[in-house]
Coordinates of C-alpha atoms in Angstrom, one line a residue:
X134 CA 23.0 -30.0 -21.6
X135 CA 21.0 -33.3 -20.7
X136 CA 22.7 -35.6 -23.3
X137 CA 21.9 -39.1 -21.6
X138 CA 24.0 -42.4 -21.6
X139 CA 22.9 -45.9 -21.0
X140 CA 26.0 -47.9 -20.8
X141 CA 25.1 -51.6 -21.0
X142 CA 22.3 -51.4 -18.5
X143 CA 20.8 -54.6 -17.2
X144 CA 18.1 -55.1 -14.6
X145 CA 17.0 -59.0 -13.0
X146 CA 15.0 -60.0 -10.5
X147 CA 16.7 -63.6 -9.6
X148 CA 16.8 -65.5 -13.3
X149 CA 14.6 -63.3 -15.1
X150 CA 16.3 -60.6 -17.4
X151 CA 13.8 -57.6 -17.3
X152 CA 16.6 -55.5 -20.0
X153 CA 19.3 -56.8 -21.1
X154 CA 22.6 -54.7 -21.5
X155 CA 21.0 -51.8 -23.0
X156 CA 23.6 -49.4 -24.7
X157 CA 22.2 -46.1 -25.9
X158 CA 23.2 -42.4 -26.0
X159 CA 20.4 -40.5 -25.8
X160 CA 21.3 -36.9 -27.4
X161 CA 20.4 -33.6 -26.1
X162 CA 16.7 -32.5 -26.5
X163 CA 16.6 -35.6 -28.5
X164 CA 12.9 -37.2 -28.3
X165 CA 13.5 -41.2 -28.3
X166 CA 10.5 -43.2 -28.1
X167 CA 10.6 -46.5 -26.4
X168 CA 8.4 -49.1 -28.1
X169 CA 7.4 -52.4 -27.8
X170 CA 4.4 -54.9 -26.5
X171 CA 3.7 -55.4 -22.8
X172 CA 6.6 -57.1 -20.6
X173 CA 9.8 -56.2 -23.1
X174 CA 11.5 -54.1 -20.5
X175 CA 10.5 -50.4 -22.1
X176 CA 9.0 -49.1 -18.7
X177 CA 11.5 -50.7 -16.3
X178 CA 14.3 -48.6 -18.7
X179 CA 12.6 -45.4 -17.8
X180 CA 12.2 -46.8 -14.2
X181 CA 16.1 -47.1 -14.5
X182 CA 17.1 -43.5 -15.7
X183 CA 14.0 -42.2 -13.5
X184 CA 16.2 -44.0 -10.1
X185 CA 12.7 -45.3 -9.6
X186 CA 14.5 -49.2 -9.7
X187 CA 18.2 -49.7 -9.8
X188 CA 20.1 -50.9 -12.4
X189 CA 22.0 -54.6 -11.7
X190 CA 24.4 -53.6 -13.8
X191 CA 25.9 -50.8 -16.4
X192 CA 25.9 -46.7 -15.4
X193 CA 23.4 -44.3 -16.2
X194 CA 24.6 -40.7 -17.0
X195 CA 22.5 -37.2 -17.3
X196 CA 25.0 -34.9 -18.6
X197 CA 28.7 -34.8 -16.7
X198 CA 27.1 -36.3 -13.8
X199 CA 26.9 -40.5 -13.3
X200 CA 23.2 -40.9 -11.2
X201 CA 23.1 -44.4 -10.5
X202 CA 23.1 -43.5 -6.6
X203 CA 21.7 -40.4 -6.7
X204 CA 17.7 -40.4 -5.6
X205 CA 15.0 -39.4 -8.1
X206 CA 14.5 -36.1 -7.0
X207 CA 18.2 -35.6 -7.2
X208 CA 18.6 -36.3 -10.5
X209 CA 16.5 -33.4 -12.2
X210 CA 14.0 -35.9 -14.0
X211 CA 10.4 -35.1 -14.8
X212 CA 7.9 -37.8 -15.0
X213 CA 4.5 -37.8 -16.5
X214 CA 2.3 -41.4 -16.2
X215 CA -0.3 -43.5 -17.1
X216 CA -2.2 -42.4 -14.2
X217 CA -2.4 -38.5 -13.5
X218 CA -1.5 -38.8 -10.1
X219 CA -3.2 -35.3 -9.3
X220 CA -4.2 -33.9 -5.7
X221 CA -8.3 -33.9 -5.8
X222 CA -8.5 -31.5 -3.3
X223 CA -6.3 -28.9 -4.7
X224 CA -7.4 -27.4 -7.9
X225 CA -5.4 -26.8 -10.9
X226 CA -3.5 -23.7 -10.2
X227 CA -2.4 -25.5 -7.2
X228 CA -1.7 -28.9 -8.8
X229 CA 0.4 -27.3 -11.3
X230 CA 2.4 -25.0 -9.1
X231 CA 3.5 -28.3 -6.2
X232 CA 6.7 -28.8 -7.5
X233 CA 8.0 -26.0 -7.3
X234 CA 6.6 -25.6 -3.3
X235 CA 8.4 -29.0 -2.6
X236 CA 11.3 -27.7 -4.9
X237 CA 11.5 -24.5 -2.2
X238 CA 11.9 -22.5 -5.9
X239 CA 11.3 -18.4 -5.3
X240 CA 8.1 -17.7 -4.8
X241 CA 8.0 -14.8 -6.3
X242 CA 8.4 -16.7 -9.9
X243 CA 5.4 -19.2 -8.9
X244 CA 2.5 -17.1 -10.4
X245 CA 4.4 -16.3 -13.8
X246 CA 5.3 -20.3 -14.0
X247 CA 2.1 -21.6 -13.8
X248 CA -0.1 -19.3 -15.6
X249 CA 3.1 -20.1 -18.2
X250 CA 2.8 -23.7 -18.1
X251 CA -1.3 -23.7 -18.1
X252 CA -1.0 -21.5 -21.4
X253 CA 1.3 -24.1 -23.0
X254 CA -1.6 -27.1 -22.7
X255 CA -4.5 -24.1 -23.1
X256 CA -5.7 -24.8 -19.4
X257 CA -6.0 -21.2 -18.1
X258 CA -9.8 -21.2 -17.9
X259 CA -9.8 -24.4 -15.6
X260 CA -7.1 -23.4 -13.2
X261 CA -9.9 -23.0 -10.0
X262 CA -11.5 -26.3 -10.9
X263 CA -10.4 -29.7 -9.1
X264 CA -9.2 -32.8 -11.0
X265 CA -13.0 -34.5 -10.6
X266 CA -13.9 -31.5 -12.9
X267 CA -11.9 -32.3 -15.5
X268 CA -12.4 -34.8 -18.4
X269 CA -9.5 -37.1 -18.7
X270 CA -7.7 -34.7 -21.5
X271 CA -7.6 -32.1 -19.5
X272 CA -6.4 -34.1 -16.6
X273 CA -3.7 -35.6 -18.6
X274 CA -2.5 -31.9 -19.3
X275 CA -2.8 -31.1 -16.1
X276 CA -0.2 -33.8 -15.4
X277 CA 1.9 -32.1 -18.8
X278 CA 1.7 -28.9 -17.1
X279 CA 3.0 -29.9 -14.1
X280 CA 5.9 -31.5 -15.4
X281 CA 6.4 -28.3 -17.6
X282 CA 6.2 -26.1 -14.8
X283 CA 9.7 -27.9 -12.9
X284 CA 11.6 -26.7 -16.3
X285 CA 13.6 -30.3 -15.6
X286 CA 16.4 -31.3 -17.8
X287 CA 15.1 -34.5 -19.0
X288 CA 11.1 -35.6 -19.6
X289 CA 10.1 -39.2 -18.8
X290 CA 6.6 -40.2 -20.3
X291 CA 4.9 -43.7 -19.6
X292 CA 2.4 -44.2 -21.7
X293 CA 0.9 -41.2 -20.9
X294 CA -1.9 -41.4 -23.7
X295 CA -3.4 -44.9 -22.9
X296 CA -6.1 -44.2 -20.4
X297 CA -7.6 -41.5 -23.4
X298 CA -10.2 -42.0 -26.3
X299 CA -9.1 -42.3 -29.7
X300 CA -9.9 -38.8 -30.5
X301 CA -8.2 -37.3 -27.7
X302 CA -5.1 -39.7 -28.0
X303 CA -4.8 -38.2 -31.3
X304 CA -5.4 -34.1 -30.1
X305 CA -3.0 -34.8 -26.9
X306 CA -0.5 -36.5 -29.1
X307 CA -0.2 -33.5 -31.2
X308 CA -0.2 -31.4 -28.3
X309 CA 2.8 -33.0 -27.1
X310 CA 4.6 -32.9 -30.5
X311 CA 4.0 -29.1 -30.1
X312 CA 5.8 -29.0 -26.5
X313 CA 8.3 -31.1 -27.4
X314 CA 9.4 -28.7 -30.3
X315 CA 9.0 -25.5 -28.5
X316 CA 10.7 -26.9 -24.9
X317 CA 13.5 -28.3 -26.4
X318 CA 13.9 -31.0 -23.7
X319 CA 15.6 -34.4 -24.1
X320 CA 12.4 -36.9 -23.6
X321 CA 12.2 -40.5 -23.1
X322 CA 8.8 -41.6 -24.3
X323 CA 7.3 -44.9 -23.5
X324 CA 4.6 -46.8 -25.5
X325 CA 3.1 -49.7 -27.1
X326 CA 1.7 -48.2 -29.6
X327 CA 3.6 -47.8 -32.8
X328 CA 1.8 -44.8 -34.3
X329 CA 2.8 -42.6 -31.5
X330 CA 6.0 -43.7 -32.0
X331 CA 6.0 -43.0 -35.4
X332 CA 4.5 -39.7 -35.3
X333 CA 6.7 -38.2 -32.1
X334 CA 9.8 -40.1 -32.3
X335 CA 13.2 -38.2 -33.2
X336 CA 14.5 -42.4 -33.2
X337 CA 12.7 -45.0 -31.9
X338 CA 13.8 -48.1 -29.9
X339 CA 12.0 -51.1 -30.7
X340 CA 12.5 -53.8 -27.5
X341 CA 11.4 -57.4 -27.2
X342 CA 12.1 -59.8 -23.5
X343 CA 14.0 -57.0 -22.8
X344 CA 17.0 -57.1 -25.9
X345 CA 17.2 -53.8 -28.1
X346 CA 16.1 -55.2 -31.6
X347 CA 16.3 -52.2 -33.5
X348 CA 17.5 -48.4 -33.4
X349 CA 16.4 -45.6 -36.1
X350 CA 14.8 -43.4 -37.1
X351 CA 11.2 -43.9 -37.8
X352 CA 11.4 -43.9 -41.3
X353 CA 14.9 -45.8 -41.1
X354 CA 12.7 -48.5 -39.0
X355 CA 9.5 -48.6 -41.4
X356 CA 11.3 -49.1 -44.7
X357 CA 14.3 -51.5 -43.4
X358 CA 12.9 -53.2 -40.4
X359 CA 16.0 -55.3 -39.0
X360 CA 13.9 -58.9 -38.6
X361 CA 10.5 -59.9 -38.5
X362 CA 9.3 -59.1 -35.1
X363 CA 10.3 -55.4 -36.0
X364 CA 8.5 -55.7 -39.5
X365 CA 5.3 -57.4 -37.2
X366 CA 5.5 -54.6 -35.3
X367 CA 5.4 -51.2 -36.7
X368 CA 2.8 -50.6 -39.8
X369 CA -0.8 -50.5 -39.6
X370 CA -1.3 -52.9 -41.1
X371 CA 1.6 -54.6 -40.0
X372 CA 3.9 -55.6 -42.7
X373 CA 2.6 -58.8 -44.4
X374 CA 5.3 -61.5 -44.0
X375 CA 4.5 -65.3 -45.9
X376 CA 7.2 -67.9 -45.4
X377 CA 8.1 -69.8 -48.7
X378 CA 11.3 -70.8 -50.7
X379 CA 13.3 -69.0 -53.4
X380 CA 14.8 -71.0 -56.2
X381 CA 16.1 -69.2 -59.3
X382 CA 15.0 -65.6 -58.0
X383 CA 11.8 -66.9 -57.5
X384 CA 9.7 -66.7 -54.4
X385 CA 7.4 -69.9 -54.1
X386 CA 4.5 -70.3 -51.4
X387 CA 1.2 -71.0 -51.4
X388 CA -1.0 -69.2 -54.4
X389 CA 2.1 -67.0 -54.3
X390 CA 4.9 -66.5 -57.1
X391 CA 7.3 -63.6 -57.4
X392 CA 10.2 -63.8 -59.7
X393 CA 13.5 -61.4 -60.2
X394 CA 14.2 -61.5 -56.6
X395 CA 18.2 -61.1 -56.2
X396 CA 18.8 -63.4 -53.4
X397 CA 19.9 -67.6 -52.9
X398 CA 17.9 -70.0 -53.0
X399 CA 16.4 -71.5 -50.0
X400 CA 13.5 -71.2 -47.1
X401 CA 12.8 -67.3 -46.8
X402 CA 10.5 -65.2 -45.5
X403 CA 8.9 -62.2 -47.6
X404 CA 7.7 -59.2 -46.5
X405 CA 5.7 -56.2 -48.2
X406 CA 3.6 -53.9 -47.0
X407 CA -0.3 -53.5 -48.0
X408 CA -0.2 -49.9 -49.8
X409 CA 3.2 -51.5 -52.4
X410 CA 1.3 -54.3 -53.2
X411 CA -0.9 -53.5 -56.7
X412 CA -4.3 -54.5 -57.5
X413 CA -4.1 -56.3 -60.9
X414 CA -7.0 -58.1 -63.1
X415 CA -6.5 -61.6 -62.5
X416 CA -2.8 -61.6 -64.0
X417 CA -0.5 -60.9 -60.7
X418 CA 1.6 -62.8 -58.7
X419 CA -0.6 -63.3 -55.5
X420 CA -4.3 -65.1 -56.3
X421 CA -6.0 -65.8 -53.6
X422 CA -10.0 -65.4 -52.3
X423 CA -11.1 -62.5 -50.4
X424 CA -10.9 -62.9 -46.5
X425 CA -12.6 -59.6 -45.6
X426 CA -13.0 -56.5 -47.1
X427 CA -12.7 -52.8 -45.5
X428 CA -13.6 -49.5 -46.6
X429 CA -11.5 -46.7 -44.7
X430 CA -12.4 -43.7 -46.4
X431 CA -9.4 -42.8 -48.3
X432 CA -8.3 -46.4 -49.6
X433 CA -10.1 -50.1 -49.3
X434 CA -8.4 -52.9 -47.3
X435 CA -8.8 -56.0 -48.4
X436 CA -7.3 -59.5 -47.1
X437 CA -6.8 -62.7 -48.8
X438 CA -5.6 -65.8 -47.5
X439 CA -2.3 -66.0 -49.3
X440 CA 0.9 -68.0 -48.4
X441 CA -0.5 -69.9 -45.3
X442 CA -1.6 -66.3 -43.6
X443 CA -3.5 -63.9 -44.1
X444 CA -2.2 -60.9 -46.2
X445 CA -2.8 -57.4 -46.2
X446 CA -3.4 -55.2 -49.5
X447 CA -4.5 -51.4 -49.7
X448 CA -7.2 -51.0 -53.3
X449 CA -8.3 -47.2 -54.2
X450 CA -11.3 -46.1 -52.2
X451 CA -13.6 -47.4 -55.3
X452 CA -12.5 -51.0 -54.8
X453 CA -15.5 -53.2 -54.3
X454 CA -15.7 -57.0 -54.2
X455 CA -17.6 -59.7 -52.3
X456 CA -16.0 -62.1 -49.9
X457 CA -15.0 -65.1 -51.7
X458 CA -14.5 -63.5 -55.0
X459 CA -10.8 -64.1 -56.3
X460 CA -8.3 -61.1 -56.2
X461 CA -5.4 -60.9 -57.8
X462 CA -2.2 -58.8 -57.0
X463 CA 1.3 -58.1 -58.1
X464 CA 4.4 -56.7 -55.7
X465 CA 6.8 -54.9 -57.2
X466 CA 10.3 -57.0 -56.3
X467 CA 12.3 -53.8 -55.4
X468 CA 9.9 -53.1 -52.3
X469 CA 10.4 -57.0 -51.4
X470 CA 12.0 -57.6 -48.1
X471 CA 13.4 -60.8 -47.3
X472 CA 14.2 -62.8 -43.6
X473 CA 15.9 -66.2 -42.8
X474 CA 12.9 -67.9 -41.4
X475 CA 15.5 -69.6 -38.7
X476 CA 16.0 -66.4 -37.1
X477 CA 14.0 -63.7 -38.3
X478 CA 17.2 -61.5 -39.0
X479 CA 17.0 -59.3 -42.3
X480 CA 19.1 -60.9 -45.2
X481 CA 20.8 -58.2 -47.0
X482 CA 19.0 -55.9 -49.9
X483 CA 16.2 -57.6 -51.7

């Protein structure tokens, strides 16, 4: 069992709060994703469980066993970064099967590991080449396999896609989808970018300056985002958010006017997301002229300057308009979400 257990976890250098009392259970072969932009305490988390920086305050536990002074390689961890961090004069074979030299494991079971591991991220025809021989895919599996090999209790992953192309992001994201399922190891994944959190994530921890702001599960975090940084952050688009006021049920901000809203009356913040909105012919609630247009293949994207900001709205693939034209578009009021512009926080069911 590798169940772990952050228990109000804090880590600063001086005055600055890197995280701030983080409090999470992490389940058995649970895969939780870590997300959030650059600086909001996601890596130095990992770093924390890893025993790669010490906590300033709070426990960490991996199973029965409290590890806050036991050394990385004591606490049965697996880490796979950025950065390969492969031997270049050892080739694969031997790349993959280090650990378990330093790990003294029988050596007897080394062969059987590797070849093992190397079939898992489909590198058994590159297992006599060196790392300068591989393309950074296979180098990134490379670094998988060798994680693999240690059969650890818990993965840690940094951001292990970023240094790919968009095409391989997408092949090695699936690949690790795959692994994840058939390993069945609790992983910690770290990332700024949403759509791998999305599509790997069991639940998904969305940080900013190092404060939790939301826990769920993907889905849980797309439809209901807790405030509007969390709304700003996962979509692609990002969910469209126009500050305004509500009086009567009615939404008011500029060129925009959305009635039947169940909420008081007062500064708000909407938010709706580009494929709920509805294309309508010049009779909707939104009239604005187009921004830019954007054909994606399956849908159009078009954005209007609506509310103060630019908004966000998905059209059928057939969709065509020139900039400047008006467009018109309605949102239906049960997909609404409103915020208290003060704070950001979510206000209740819109």
């Amino acid at each position: 069992m590798a169940e772990i257990q952050l228990r109000k976890i804090s880590k600063r250098w001086g005055s600055f709060v890197g995280v701030d009392s983080f409090d999470l259970t992490i389940a058995d072969q649970e895969f939780l994703v870590l997300l959030g932009p650059s600086g909001c305490g996601k890596t130095t988390t990992m770093r924390m469980i890893a025993g790669l920086e010490d906590a300033t305050e709070g426990e960490i536990w991996i199973g029965d066993r409290k590890v806050n002074d036991l050394d990385p390689k004591d606490r049965d961890v697996a880490m796979v970064f950025q950065s390969y961090g492969l031997y270049p004069h050892i080739n694969v074979y031997e790349n993959i099967r280090f650990p378990l030299k330093v790990r003294k494991a029988d050596p007897a079971t080394h062969d059987e590991r590797v070849m093992k591991a190397a079939e898992m991220v489909e590198l058994t025809d590159f297992l006599h080449r060196k790392p300068a021989e591989l393309s950074g895919g296979q180098r990134q599996r490379v670094a998988l396999a060798r994680a693999i090999v240690r059969k650890p209790s818990v993965f840690l992953m940094d951001e292990p896609l970023s240094n790919l192309d968009a095409k391989l992001r997408v092949s090695t994201r699936a690949q690790i989808k795959n692994l994840s399922h058939e390993l069945k190891v609790t992983t910690v994944y770290v990332t700024h970018d949403q759509i791998e959190a999305m599509t790997l994530a069991d639940r998904v921890v969305v940080m900013k300056q190092g404060i939790v702001q939301q826990v769920g599960t993907p889905t849980d975090i797309y439809d209901m985002p807790a405030n509007t940084f969390v709304a700003s952050f996962i979509g692609s688009p990002a969910m469209n958010l126009m500050e305004g006021v509500i009086e009567g049920g009615t939404f008011r901000g500029k060129n925009v006017e959305i009635s039947g809203l169940q909420a008081s009356d007062g500064e708000v913040t909407l938010g709706f997301r580009a494929e709920d909105a509805e294309v309508a012919d010049g009779n909707g609630q939104v009239n604005a002229p187009l921004y830019t247009i954007e054909l994606l293949g399956d849908a159009t994207m078009l954005t209007v300057r609506a509310g103060g900001q630019l908004v966000s709205v998905k059209a059928h693939k057939e969709f065509r308009a020139e900039i400047g034209d008006m467009v018109s578009f309605s949102v239906p009021t049960d997909i609404c979400h409103l915020f208290d512009t003060a704070t950001g926080a979510r206000i209740g069911a819109s």
